[in-house]
Amino acid sequence: MNETLRDELLEMVRRDRAVRAELVASGELFGGYEPRMARVHERNARGLRRIMESVGWPGTDLVGPDGAEAAWIVLQHAIAEPDLLRRALPLLQSAAREGQASPRHAAMLEDRIRYFEGRPQRYGTQFDWDADGNLSPGAVEDPQGLDERRRAVGLPPLAEQMEEARRRATAEGDGPPTDHQAYARAREEWAREVGWRAD
């Protein structure tokens, strides 16, 4: 195991969580991509990109289960880096097949990419505020088979995850935008600006 890489990944997540906790406590986290949080994500993404260029996906044999989980968290939070997430997906999927990463992590990354590209999710793991003011996964591919697909990769039923996401949002003081149309427009503009959307 590479303890240096493991420690580096764990430190990235510690820094991410510390800044997020400060922004939640001050009420600054919600209502757009907060610049301080964005800077942490960008810095961590640079570090993960360097690691991936050196060793591929940092799986459990290389960095331990907690290091592999940390790498996935850093990747999930690198939302302004579409090329990094897209490049990592096949690496993470392969690592999951080889027992070096969680199938759940690969599924959630695939959904995150689909969500930001404006395509239906496969597993319904990415939530956002809908026009009715509820956290929901939005469009999902083949809704009838959704919970079966989720179960196959180790995810709980959608209803359970949705309940947990809504509970956490309430606990952190997050709530639906006052102007959903403006919120949705800003989200689409950001997605085009950083390269998630071509149109």
mmCIF file of C-alpha atoms in Angstrom:
data_model
loop_
_atom_site.group_PDB
_atom_site.id
_atom_site.type_symbol
_atom_site.label_atom_id
_atom_site.label_comp_id
_atom_site.label_asym_id
_atom_site.label_seq_id
_atom_site.Cartn_x
_atom_site.Cartn_y
_atom_site.Cartn_z
ATOM 1 C CA MET A 1 0.000 0.000 0.000
ATOM 2 C CA ASN A 2 1.148 3.529 -0.791
ATOM 3 C CA GLU A 3 0.691 5.398 2.507
ATOM 4 C CA THR A 4 1.847 8.691 0.991
ATOM 5 C CA LEU A 5 -0.891 8.655 -1.635
ATOM 6 C CA ARG A 6 -3.448 7.479 0.916
ATOM 7 C CA ASP A 7 -2.549 10.323 3.278
ATOM 8 C CA GLU A 8 -2.706 12.846 0.439
ATOM 9 C CA LEU A 9 -6.211 11.705 -0.554
ATOM 10 C CA LEU A 10 -7.446 11.708 3.049
ATOM 11 C CA GLU A 11 -6.084 15.229 3.515
ATOM 12 C CA MET A 12 -7.939 16.417 0.404
ATOM 13 C CA VAL A 13 -11.219 15.150 1.859
ATOM 14 C CA ARG A 14 -10.462 16.574 5.298
ATOM 15 C CA ARG A 15 -9.906 20.002 3.729
ATOM 16 C CA ASP A 16 -13.099 19.662 1.644
ATOM 17 C CA ARG A 17 -15.198 18.725 4.688
ATOM 18 C CA ALA A 18 -13.718 21.464 6.864
ATOM 19 C CA VAL A 19 -14.522 24.221 4.369
ATOM 20 C CA ARG A 20 -17.972 22.764 3.690
ATOM 21 C CA ALA A 21 -18.755 22.664 7.422
ATOM 22 C CA GLU A 22 -17.694 26.312 7.807
ATOM 23 C CA LEU A 23 -19.898 27.355 4.886
ATOM 24 C CA VAL A 24 -22.886 25.366 6.176
ATOM 25 C CA ALA A 25 -22.480 26.955 9.622
ATOM 26 C CA SER A 26 -22.363 30.454 8.133
ATOM 27 C CA GLY A 27 -25.254 29.776 5.735
ATOM 28 C CA GLU A 28 -23.052 30.551 2.715
ATOM 29 C CA LEU A 29 -22.935 27.107 1.075
ATOM 30 C CA PHE A 30 -26.308 27.057 -0.630
ATOM 31 C CA GLY A 31 -27.601 29.260 -3.411
ATOM 32 C CA GLY A 32 -24.925 28.679 -6.029
ATOM 33 C CA TYR A 33 -21.434 27.237 -6.293
ATOM 34 C CA GLU A 34 -19.717 29.082 -3.437
ATOM 35 C CA PRO A 35 -16.283 30.355 -4.593
ATOM 36 C CA ARG A 36 -14.350 29.080 -1.550
ATOM 37 C CA MET A 37 -15.784 25.617 -2.017
ATOM 38 C CA ALA A 38 -15.056 25.767 -5.743
ATOM 39 C CA ARG A 39 -11.394 26.605 -5.042
ATOM 40 C CA VAL A 40 -11.029 23.578 -2.735
ATOM 41 C CA HIS A 41 -12.609 21.332 -5.343
ATOM 42 C CA GLU A 42 -10.337 22.709 -8.082
ATOM 43 C CA ARG A 43 -7.205 22.220 -5.972
ATOM 44 C CA ASN A 44 -8.214 18.684 -5.027
ATOM 45 C CA ALA A 45 -9.062 17.888 -8.659
ATOM 46 C CA ARG A 46 -5.545 18.914 -9.717
ATOM 47 C CA GLY A 47 -4.106 16.563 -7.115
ATOM 48 C CA LEU A 48 -6.331 13.667 -8.163
ATOM 49 C CA ARG A 49 -5.547 14.258 -11.838
ATOM 50 C CA ARG A 50 -1.832 14.020 -11.041
ATOM 51 C CA ILE A 51 -2.397 10.794 -9.085
ATOM 52 C CA MET A 52 -4.451 9.275 -11.907
ATOM 53 C CA GLU A 53 -1.773 10.187 -14.451
ATOM 54 C CA SER A 54 0.752 8.370 -12.287
ATOM 55 C CA VAL A 55 -1.097 5.235 -11.112
ATOM 56 C CA GLY A 56 -4.507 5.118 -12.846
ATOM 57 C CA TRP A 57 -7.457 4.816 -10.485
ATOM 58 C CA PRO A 58 -6.179 4.632 -6.871
ATOM 59 C CA GLY A 59 -7.920 1.444 -5.757
ATOM 60 C CA THR A 60 -8.124 -0.305 -2.406
ATOM 61 C CA ASP A 61 -4.923 -2.355 -2.791
ATOM 62 C CA LEU A 62 -2.943 0.820 -3.459
ATOM 63 C CA VAL A 63 -4.472 3.302 -0.995
ATOM 64 C CA GLY A 64 -6.722 1.202 1.265
ATOM 65 C CA PRO A 65 -10.526 1.327 1.445
ATOM 66 C CA ASP A 66 -10.556 4.781 3.055
ATOM 67 C CA GLY A 67 -8.099 6.162 0.487
ATOM 68 C CA ALA A 68 -10.163 4.755 -2.396
ATOM 69 C CA GLU A 69 -13.297 6.278 -0.893
ATOM 70 C CA ALA A 70 -11.485 9.604 -0.514
ATOM 71 C CA ALA A 71 -10.433 9.521 -4.187
ATOM 72 C CA TRP A 72 -14.063 8.970 -5.183
ATOM 73 C CA ILE A 73 -15.271 11.850 -2.972
ATOM 74 C CA VAL A 74 -12.687 14.186 -4.517
ATOM 75 C CA LEU A 75 -13.787 13.069 -7.978
ATOM 76 C CA GLN A 76 -17.507 13.517 -7.226
ATOM 77 C CA HIS A 77 -16.814 17.038 -6.012
ATOM 78 C CA ALA A 78 -14.743 18.010 -9.084
ATOM 79 C CA ILE A 79 -17.916 19.179 -10.821
ATOM 80 C CA ALA A 80 -16.196 21.951 -12.781
ATOM 81 C CA GLU A 81 -13.864 19.385 -14.398
ATOM 82 C CA PRO A 82 -16.017 17.417 -16.904
ATOM 83 C CA ASP A 83 -12.990 15.938 -18.649
ATOM 84 C CA LEU A 84 -11.639 14.537 -15.376
ATOM 85 C CA LEU A 85 -14.942 12.869 -14.443
ATOM 86 C CA ARG A 86 -15.429 11.467 -17.945
ATOM 87 C CA ARG A 87 -11.862 10.151 -18.051
ATOM 88 C CA ALA A 88 -12.195 8.576 -14.617
ATOM 89 C CA LEU A 89 -15.466 6.745 -15.286
ATOM 90 C CA PRO A 90 -14.052 3.774 -17.261
ATOM 91 C CA LEU A 91 -11.121 3.540 -14.822
ATOM 92 C CA LEU A 92 -13.475 3.446 -11.837
ATOM 93 C CA GLN A 93 -15.818 0.978 -13.542
ATOM 94 C CA SER A 94 -12.877 -1.310 -14.274
ATOM 95 C CA ALA A 95 -11.617 -0.995 -10.694
ATOM 96 C CA ALA A 96 -15.101 -1.885 -9.424
ATOM 97 C CA ARG A 97 -15.183 -5.012 -11.605
ATOM 98 C CA GLU A 98 -11.770 -6.000 -10.199
ATOM 99 C CA GLY A 99 -12.837 -5.459 -6.581
ATOM 100 C CA GLN A 100 -10.618 -2.379 -6.224
ATOM 101 C CA ALA A 101 -13.499 0.115 -5.919
ATOM 102 C CA SER A 102 -17.139 0.105 -4.931
ATOM 103 C CA PRO A 103 -19.698 -0.605 -7.691
ATOM 104 C CA ARG A 104 -21.857 1.967 -5.899
ATOM 105 C CA HIS A 105 -19.187 4.614 -6.494
ATOM 106 C CA ALA A 106 -18.995 3.793 -10.209
ATOM 107 C CA ALA A 107 -22.807 3.994 -10.464
ATOM 108 C CA MET A 108 -22.931 7.363 -8.704
ATOM 109 C CA LEU A 109 -20.185 8.780 -10.929
ATOM 110 C CA GLU A 110 -22.029 7.623 -14.047
ATOM 111 C CA ASP A 111 -25.179 9.332 -12.763
ATOM 112 C CA ARG A 112 -23.303 12.521 -11.921
ATOM 113 C CA ILE A 113 -21.934 12.748 -15.451
ATOM 114 C CA ARG A 114 -25.364 12.050 -16.960
ATOM 115 C CA TYR A 115 -26.993 14.620 -14.662
ATOM 116 C CA PHE A 116 -24.597 17.412 -15.604
ATOM 117 C CA GLU A 117 -24.847 16.492 -19.298
ATOM 118 C CA GLY A 118 -28.645 16.789 -19.041
ATOM 119 C CA ARG A 119 -29.309 13.085 -19.689
ATOM 120 C CA PRO A 120 -31.530 10.728 -17.643
ATOM 121 C CA GLN A 121 -29.719 8.983 -14.798
ATOM 122 C CA ARG A 122 -29.386 5.195 -14.625
ATOM 123 C CA TYR A 123 -29.479 4.865 -10.821
ATOM 124 C CA GLY A 124 -31.226 8.048 -9.652
ATOM 125 C CA THR A 125 -28.467 9.039 -7.224
ATOM 126 C CA GLN A 126 -28.107 12.753 -8.025
ATOM 127 C CA PHE A 127 -30.714 15.016 -6.448
ATOM 128 C CA ASP A 128 -31.640 18.612 -7.119
ATOM 129 C CA TRP A 129 -34.549 20.928 -6.387
ATOM 130 C CA ASP A 130 -37.456 20.385 -8.759
ATOM 131 C CA ALA A 131 -40.114 22.908 -9.806
ATOM 132 C CA ASP A 132 -42.350 21.734 -6.926
ATOM 133 C CA GLY A 133 -39.678 22.564 -4.338
ATOM 134 C CA ASN A 134 -38.658 18.962 -3.610
ATOM 135 C CA LEU A 135 -35.269 17.297 -3.819
ATOM 136 C CA SER A 136 -35.651 14.676 -6.526
ATOM 137 C CA PRO A 137 -33.496 12.763 -9.016
ATOM 138 C CA GLY A 138 -35.332 14.178 -12.028
ATOM 139 C CA ALA A 139 -35.437 12.083 -15.192
ATOM 140 C CA VAL A 140 -34.388 8.444 -14.763
ATOM 141 C CA GLU A 141 -33.827 5.851 -17.468
ATOM 142 C CA ASP A 142 -36.214 2.850 -17.279
ATOM 143 C CA PRO A 143 -37.918 3.825 -13.984
ATOM 144 C CA GLN A 144 -39.507 0.362 -13.593
ATOM 145 C CA GLY A 145 -36.094 -1.298 -13.305
ATOM 146 C CA LEU A 146 -34.538 1.445 -11.165
ATOM 147 C CA ASP A 147 -34.561 -0.190 -7.734
ATOM 148 C CA GLU A 148 -33.279 -3.465 -9.206
ATOM 149 C CA ARG A 149 -30.344 -1.644 -10.837
ATOM 150 C CA ARG A 150 -29.696 0.151 -7.561
ATOM 151 C CA ARG A 151 -29.732 -3.099 -5.591
ATOM 152 C CA ALA A 152 -27.268 -4.689 -8.044
ATOM 153 C CA VAL A 153 -24.628 -2.054 -7.205
ATOM 154 C CA GLY A 154 -25.283 -1.895 -3.460
ATOM 155 C CA LEU A 155 -27.550 1.146 -3.318
ATOM 156 C CA PRO A 156 -30.674 1.295 -1.137
ATOM 157 C CA PRO A 157 -34.120 1.762 -2.705
ATOM 158 C CA LEU A 158 -34.628 5.221 -4.198
ATOM 159 C CA ALA A 159 -37.277 6.150 -1.617
ATOM 160 C CA GLU A 160 -34.769 5.585 1.209
ATOM 161 C CA GLN A 161 -32.046 7.672 -0.409
ATOM 162 C CA MET A 162 -34.511 10.442 -1.229
ATOM 163 C CA GLU A 163 -35.756 10.552 2.360
ATOM 164 C CA GLU A 164 -32.170 10.743 3.651
ATOM 165 C CA ALA A 165 -31.238 13.504 1.151
ATOM 166 C CA ARG A 166 -34.266 15.583 2.156
ATOM 167 C CA ARG A 167 -33.582 15.064 5.871
ATOM 168 C CA ARG A 168 -29.948 16.137 5.452
ATOM 169 C CA ALA A 169 -30.936 19.223 3.421
ATOM 170 C CA THR A 170 -33.356 20.294 6.157
ATOM 171 C CA ALA A 171 -30.759 19.688 8.890
ATOM 172 C CA GLU A 172 -28.186 21.805 7.038
ATOM 173 C CA GLY A 173 -30.611 24.632 6.336
ATOM 174 C CA ASP A 174 -30.774 24.009 2.594
ATOM 175 C CA GLY A 175 -34.074 24.668 0.863
ATOM 176 C CA PRO A 176 -35.615 25.117 -2.573
ATOM 177 C CA PRO A 177 -34.727 28.228 -4.556
ATOM 178 C CA THR A 178 -37.233 31.074 -4.376
ATOM 179 C CA ASP A 179 -37.158 31.410 -8.185
ATOM 180 C CA HIS A 180 -36.835 27.942 -9.673
ATOM 181 C CA GLN A 181 -36.717 29.168 -13.278
ATOM 182 C CA ALA A 182 -33.789 31.486 -12.539
ATOM 183 C CA TYR A 183 -32.087 28.684 -10.585
ATOM 184 C CA ALA A 184 -32.507 26.235 -13.469
ATOM 185 C CA ARG A 185 -31.262 28.826 -15.980
ATOM 186 C CA ALA A 186 -28.161 29.546 -13.898
ATOM 187 C CA ARG A 187 -27.469 25.813 -13.559
ATOM 188 C CA GLU A 188 -27.727 25.332 -17.344
ATOM 189 C CA GLU A 189 -25.493 28.326 -18.061
ATOM 190 C CA TRP A 190 -22.874 27.026 -15.621
ATOM 191 C CA ALA A 191 -23.015 23.545 -17.210
ATOM 192 C CA ARG A 192 -22.371 25.038 -20.657
ATOM 193 C CA GLU A 193 -19.664 27.368 -19.366
ATOM 194 C CA VAL A 194 -17.552 24.611 -17.783
ATOM 195 C CA GLY A 195 -18.025 22.176 -20.672
ATOM 196 C CA TRP A 196 -20.764 19.770 -19.579
ATOM 197 C CA ARG A 197 -23.053 20.838 -22.411
ATOM 198 C CA ALA A 198 -22.148 21.451 -26.024
ATOM 199 C CA ASP A 199 -25.296 23.409 -26.931
#
